[in-house]
Coordinates of C-alpha atoms in Angstrom, one line a residue:
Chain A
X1 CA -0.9 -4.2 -3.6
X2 CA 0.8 -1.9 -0.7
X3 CA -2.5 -1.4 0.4
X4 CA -4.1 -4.9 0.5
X5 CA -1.6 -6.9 2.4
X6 CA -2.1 -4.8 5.4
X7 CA -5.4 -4.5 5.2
X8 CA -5.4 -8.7 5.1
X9 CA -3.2 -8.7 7.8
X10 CA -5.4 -6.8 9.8
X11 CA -8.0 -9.0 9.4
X12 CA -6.0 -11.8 9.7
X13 CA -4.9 -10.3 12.9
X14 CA -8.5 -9.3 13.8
X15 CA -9.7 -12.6 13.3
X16 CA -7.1 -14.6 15.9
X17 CA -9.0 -13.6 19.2
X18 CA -12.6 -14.1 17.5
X19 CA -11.2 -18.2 16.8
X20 CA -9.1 -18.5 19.9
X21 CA -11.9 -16.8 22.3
X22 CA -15.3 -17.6 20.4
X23 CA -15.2 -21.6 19.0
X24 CA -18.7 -21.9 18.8
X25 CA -20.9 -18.8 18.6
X26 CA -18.6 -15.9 18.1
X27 CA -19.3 -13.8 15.1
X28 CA -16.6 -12.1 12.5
X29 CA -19.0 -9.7 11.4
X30 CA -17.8 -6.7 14.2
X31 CA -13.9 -8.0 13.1
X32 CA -14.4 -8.2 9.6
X33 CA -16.0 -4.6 9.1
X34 CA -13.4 -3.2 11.9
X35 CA -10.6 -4.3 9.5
X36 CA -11.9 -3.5 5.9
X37 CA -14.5 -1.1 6.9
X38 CA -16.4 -0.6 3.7
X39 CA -17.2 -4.5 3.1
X40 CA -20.9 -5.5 3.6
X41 CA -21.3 -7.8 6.4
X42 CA -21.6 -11.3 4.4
X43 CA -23.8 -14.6 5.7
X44 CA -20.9 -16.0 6.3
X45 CA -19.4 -13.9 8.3
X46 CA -21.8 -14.8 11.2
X47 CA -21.4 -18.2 10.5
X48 CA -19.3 -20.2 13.5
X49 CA -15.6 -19.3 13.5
X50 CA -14.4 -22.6 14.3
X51 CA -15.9 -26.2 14.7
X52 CA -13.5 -27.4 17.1
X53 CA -13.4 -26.4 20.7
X54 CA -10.5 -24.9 22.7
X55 CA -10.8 -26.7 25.9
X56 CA -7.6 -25.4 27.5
X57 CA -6.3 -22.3 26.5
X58 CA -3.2 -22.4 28.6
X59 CA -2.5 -26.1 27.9
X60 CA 1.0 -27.0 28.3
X61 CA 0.6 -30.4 25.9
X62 CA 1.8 -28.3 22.3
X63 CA -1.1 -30.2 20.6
X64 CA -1.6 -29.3 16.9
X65 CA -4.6 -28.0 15.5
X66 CA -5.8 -26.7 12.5
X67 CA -8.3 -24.5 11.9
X68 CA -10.4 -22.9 8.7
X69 CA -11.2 -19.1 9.1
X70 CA -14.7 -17.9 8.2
X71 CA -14.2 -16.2 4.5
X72 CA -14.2 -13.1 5.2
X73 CA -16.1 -10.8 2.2
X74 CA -14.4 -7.7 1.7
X75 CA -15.2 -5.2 -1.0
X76 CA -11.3 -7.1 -3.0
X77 CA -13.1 -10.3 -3.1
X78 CA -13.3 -13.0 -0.8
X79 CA -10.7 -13.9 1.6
X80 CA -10.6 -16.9 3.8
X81 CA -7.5 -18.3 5.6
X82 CA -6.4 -21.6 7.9
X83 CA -4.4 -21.4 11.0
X84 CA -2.9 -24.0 12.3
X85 CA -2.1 -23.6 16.1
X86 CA 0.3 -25.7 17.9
X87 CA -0.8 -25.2 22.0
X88 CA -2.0 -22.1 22.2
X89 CA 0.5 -21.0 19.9
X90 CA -0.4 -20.0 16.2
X91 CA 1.9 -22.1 14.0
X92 CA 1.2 -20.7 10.2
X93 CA -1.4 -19.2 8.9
X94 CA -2.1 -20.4 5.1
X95 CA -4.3 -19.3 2.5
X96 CA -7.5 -21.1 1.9
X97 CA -9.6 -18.6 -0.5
X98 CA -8.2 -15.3 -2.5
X99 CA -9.9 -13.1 -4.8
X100 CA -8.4 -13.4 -8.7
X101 CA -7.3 -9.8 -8.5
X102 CA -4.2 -8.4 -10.0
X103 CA -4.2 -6.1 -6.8
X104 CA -3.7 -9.4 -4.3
X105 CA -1.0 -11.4 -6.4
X106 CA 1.7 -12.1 -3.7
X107 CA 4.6 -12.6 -6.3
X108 CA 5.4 -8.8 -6.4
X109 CA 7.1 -9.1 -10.6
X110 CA 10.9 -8.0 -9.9
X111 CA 11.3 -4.7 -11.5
X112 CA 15.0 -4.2 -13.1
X113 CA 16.0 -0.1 -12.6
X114 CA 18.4 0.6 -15.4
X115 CA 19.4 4.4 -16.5
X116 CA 17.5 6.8 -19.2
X117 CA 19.5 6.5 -22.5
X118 CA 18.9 8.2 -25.6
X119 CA 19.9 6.7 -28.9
X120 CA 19.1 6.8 -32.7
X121 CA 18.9 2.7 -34.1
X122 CA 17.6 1.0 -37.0
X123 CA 14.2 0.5 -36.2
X124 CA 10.9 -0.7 -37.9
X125 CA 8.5 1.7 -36.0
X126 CA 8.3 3.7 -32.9
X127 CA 5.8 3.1 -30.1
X128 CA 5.5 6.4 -28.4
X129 CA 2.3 8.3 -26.5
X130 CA -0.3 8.9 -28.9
X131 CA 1.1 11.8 -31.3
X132 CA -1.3 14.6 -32.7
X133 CA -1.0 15.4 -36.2
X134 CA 1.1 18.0 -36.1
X135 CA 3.4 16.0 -33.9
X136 CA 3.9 13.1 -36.3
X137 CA 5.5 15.5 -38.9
X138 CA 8.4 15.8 -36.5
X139 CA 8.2 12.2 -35.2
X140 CA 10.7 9.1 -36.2
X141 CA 7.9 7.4 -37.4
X142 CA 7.5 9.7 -40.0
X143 CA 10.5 9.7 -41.0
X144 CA 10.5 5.8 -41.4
X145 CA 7.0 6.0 -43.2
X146 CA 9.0 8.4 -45.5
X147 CA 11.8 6.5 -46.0
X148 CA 9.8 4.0 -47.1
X149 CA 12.6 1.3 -45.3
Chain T
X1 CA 3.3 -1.8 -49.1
X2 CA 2.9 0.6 -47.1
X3 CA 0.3 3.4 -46.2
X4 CA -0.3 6.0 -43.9
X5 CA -3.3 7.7 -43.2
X6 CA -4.7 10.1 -40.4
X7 CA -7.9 8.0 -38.7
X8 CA -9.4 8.7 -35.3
X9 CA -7.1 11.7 -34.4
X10 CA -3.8 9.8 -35.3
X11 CA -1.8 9.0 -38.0
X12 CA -1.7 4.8 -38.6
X13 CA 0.9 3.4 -40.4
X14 CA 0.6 0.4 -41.9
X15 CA 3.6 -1.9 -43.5
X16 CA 2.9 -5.4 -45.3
X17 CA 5.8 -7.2 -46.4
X18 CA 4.4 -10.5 -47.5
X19 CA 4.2 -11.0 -51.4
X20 CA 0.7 -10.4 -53.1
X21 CA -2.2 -7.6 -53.1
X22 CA -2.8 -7.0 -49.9
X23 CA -4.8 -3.6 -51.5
X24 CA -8.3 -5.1 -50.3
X25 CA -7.0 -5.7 -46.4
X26 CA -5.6 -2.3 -46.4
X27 CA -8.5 -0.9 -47.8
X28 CA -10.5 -2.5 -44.9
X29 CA -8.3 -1.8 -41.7
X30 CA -8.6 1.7 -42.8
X31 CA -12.3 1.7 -43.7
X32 CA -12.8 -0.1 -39.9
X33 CA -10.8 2.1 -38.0
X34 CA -13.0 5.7 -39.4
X35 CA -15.8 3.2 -38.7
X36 CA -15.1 3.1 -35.1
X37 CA -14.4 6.8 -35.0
X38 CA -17.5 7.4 -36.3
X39 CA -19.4 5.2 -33.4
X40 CA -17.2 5.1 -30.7
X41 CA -15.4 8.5 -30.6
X42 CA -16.7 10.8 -27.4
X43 CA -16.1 13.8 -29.4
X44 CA -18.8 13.0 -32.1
X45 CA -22.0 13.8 -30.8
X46 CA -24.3 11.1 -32.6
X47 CA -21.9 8.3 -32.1
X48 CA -22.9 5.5 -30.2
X49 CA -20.2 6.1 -27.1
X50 CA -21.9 9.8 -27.0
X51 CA -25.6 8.1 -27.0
X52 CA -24.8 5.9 -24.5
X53 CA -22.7 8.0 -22.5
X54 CA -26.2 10.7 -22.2
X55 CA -29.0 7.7 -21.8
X56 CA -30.0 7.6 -25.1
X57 CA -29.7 4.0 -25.6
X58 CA -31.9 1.4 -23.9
X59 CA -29.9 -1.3 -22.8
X60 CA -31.3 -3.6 -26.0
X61 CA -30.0 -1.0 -28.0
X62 CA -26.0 -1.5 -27.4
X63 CA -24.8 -3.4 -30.7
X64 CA -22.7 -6.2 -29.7
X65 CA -19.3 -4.1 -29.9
X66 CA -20.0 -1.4 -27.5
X67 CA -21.1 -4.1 -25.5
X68 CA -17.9 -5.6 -25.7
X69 CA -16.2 -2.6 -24.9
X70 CA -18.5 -2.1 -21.7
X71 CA -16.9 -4.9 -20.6
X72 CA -13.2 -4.0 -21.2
X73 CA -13.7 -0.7 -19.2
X74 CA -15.5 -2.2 -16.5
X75 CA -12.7 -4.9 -16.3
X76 CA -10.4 -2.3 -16.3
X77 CA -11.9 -0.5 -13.4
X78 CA -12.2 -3.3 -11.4
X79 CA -8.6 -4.2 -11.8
X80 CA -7.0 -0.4 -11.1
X81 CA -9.3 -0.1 -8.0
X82 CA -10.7 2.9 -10.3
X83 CA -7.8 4.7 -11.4
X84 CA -8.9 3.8 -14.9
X85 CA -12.2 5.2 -15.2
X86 CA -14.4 5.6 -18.3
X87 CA -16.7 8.1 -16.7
X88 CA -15.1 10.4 -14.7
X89 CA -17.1 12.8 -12.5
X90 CA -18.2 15.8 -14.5
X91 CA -16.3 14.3 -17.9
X92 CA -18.5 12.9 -20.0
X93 CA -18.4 8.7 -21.0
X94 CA -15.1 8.4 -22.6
X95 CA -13.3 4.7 -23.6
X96 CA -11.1 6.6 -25.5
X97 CA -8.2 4.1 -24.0
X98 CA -9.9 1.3 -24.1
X99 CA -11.2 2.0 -27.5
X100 CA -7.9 2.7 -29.3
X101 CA -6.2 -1.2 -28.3
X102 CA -9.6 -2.9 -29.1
X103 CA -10.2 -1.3 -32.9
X104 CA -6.6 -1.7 -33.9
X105 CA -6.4 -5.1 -33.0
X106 CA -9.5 -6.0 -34.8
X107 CA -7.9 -4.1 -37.7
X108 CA -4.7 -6.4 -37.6
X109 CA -7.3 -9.1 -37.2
X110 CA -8.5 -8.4 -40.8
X111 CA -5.1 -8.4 -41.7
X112 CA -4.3 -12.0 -41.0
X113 CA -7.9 -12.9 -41.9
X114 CA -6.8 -12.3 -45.5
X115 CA -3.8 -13.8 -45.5
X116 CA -1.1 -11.5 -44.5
X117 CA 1.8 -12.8 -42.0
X118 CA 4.1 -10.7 -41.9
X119 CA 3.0 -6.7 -41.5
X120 CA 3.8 -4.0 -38.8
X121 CA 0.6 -2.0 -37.9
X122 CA 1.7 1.5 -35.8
X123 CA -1.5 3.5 -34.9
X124 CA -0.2 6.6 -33.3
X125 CA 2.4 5.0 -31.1
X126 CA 0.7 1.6 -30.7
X127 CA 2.3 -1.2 -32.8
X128 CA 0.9 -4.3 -33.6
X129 CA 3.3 -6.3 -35.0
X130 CA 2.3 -10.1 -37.0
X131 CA 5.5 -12.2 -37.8
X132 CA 9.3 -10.4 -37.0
X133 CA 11.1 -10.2 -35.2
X134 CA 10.7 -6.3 -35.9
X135 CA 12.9 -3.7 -33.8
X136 CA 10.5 -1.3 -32.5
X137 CA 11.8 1.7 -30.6
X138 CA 10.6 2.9 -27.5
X139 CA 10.3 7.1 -27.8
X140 CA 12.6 8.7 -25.6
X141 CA 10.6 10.6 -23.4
X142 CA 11.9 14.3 -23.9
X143 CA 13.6 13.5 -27.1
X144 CA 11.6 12.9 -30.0
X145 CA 14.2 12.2 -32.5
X146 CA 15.6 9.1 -30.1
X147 CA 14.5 6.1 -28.9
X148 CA 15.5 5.0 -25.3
X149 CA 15.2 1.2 -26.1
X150 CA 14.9 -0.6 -28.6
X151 CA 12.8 -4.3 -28.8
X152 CA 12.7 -7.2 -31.0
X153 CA 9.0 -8.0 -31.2
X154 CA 7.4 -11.2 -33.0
X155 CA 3.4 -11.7 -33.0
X156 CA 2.9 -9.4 -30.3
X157 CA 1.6 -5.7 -29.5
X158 CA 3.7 -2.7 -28.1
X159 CA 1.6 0.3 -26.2
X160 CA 3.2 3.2 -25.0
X161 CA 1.4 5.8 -22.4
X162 CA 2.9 9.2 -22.1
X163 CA 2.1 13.4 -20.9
X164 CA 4.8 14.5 -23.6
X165 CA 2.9 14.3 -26.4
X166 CA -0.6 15.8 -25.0
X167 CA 0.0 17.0 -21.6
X168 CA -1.8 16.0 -18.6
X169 CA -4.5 14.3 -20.3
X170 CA -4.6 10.9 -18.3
X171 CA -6.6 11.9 -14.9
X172 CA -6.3 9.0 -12.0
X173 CA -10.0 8.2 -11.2
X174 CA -8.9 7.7 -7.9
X175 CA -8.0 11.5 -7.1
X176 CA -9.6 13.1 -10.6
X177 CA -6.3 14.5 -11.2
X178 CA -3.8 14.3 -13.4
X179 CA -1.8 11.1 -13.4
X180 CA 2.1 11.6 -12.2
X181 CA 4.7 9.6 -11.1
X182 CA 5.7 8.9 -14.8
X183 CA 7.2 9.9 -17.9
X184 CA 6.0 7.1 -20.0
X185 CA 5.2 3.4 -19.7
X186 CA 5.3 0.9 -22.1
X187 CA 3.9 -2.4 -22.3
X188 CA 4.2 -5.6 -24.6
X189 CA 1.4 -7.7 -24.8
X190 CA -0.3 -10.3 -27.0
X191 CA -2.5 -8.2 -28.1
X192 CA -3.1 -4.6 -29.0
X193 CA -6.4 -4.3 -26.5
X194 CA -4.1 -5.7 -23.6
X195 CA -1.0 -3.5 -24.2
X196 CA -2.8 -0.1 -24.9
X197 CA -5.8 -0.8 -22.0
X198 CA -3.0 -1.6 -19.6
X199 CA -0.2 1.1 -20.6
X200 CA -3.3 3.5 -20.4
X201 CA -4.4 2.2 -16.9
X202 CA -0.7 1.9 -15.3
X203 CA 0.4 5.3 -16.4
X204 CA -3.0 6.4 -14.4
X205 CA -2.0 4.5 -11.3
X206 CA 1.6 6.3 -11.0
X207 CA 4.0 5.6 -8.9
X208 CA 1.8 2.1 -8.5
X209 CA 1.8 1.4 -12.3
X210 CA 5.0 -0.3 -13.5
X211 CA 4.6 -3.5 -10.8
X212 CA 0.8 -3.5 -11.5
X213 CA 1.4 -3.9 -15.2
X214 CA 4.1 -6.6 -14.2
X215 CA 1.6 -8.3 -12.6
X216 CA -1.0 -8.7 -15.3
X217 CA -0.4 -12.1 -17.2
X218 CA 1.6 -11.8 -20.3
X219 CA 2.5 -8.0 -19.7
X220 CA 6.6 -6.9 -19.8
X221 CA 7.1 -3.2 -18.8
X222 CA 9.1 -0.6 -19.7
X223 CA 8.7 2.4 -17.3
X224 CA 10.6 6.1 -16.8
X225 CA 9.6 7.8 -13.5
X226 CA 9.8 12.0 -13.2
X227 CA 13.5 10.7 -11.8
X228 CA 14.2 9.5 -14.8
X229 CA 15.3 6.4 -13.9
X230 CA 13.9 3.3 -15.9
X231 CA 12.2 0.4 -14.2
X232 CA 11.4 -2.8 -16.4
X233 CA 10.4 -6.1 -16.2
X234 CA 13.3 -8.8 -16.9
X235 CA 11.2 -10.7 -19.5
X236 CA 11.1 -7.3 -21.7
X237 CA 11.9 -8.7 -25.3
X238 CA 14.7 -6.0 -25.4
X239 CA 17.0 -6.2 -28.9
X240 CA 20.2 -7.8 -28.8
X241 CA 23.2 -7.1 -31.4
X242 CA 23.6 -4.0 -33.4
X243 CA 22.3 -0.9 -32.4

């Protein structure tokens, strides 16, 4: 997870000049492999970044615009994103298109820290790393096998 | 009833606590699980994981079950970004962890199949629990007479991935070494071939396995690090009242 999120940032990032610079012939393909260098180059990375043309770059009227990124093929899936500009000026940038991959959720779970104990309870059974034979003589689970309760 | 008997390396302990004679469905969990030590078990030569794993069988030859299991390691591997990996360089094929969740689960499939609801199925260290709740103890770590929690399970599977019993024996398929970062992670799960595949799988990954095992859908997570401090996911059915 550590790992991906830069990785899509970097092509995220990578991308920016290539929509802002390129509208109508520029290819992703050089980007796309700079960022994530071991994905193959896709078809639709040479596709046209953007349909629309940036006719003033340094326009002073804060006009919206929203743009789809190419999807972007890296060896995690396929990634494609929309930016939505406002002048020259990227607003947000929002997800279009993310692999299903457990490595690329964005909710990171909240993990609770708590300190080791040790106790003895009633229990039913023990879950425990697989024991060897010689190890379940000695284990609680054999002794609640023997018990019988 | 109960019974315990030593299958596929490990003792399984089964307990069935619904009235009738449940003699039949013992009798065939236990004839399934040496079944699937006989064909899927690495460390016997002429079983079909050992075929396979040497070329031996065409690709028309995989019954449907190895086929299956194919496709839990290959899932697996996918999702780990190869930590979890049935073939390691220069080890033979082994879906030894994959393997394990998969037959037991089956086995408490044939449970239910005849009837039973409300039995406790522990095959070395992995529980499979139908009906409950039932308080299943987590194995302290470096203590093997203690528990360090304890869980109130219904319907659902508990897997527990450790070095204490066996050493170093989970490599990361990412560096071919041993795995480290952990003392032990457990996971809940719906099922037996979730909880065991992923314990296995997140105890490879290390440092990286107790929010990755968070992550996969339906998966709480109980984790010790070499610190000894425990990291767990705030869904884990843990056991309220007395101790």
């Amino acid at each position: 997870m550590k790992r991906v999120i830069p990785v899509f940032l970097l092509t995220v990032a990578g991308l920016i000049p290539v929509w802002r610079y390129h509208p109508s012939t520029g290819s992703t393909t050089t980007t796309a492999q700079a960022a994530e260098p071991s994905a193959p180059p896709s078809p639709a990375s040479s596709a046209p970044v953007s349909p629309a043309s940036s006719s003033s770059p340094s326009s002073t009227v804060a006009s919206t615009k929203v743009v789809p990124g190419t999807a972007v093929d890296t060896v995690k899936g396929v990634f494609q994103v929309e930016v939505t500009f406002r002048g020259d000026r990227i607003a947000s940038v929002r997800m279009l298109q993310a692999p299903h991959h457990p490595q690329t959720k964005w909710a990171i779970p909240e993990l609770v820290t708590e300190t080791l104990k040790a106790q003895s309870a009633h229990i039913d059974s023990v879950s425990g790393a697989t024991v060897t034979s010689e190890g379940y003589t000695k284990s609680l689970q054999a002794a609640i096998d023997a018990k019988g309760h | 009833m109960r019974h315990v008997e030593h299958v596929m390396g490990f003792p399984v302990s089964l307990r069935i606590d619904d009235e009738g004679d449940f003699t039949g469905a013992a009798d065939a969990v236990f004839a399934w699980l040496r079944e699937a030590d006989v064909r899927f078990s690495p460390f016997k030569p002429d079983s079909e994981v050992s075929r396979y794993g040497r070329g031996a069988l065409a690709d028309g030859e995989l019954s449907a079950d190895l086929t299956e299991v194919l496709g839990l390691c290959a899932d697996l591997r996918g999702a780990t970004g190869g930590a979890f990996d049935a073939r390691l360089p220069g080890r033979g094929f082994d879906p030894c962890a994959v393997v394990k969740g998969w037959s037991v689960q089956r086995a408490a499939g044939l449970l239910t199949a005849a009837g039973a609801r409300r039995f406790c199925l522990n095959a070395g260290g992995d529980v499979f629990v139908s009906g409950g709740p039932w308080r299943v103890g987590i194995r302290h770590p470096e203590q093997a007479d203690q528990v360090c929690a304890v869980l109130a399970v219904t319907d659902a599977a508990v897997a527990t991935s450790g070095g204490y019993e066996r050493g170093e024996h989970i490599l990361d398929g990412r560096t071919g070494r041993p795995a480290t970062g952990l003392l032990s992670l457990t996971v809940v799960a719906p099922t037996l071939t979730e909880a065991d595949a992923t314990a296995t799988a997140a105890f490879a990954l290390g440092a990286d396995g107790p929010a990755w095992a968070a992550a996969r859908t339906g998966c709480e997570v109980f984790a010790i690090d070499t610190a000894r401090q425990v990291l767990r996911t705030r869904g884990l059915p843990v056991a309220q009242g007395l101790p």
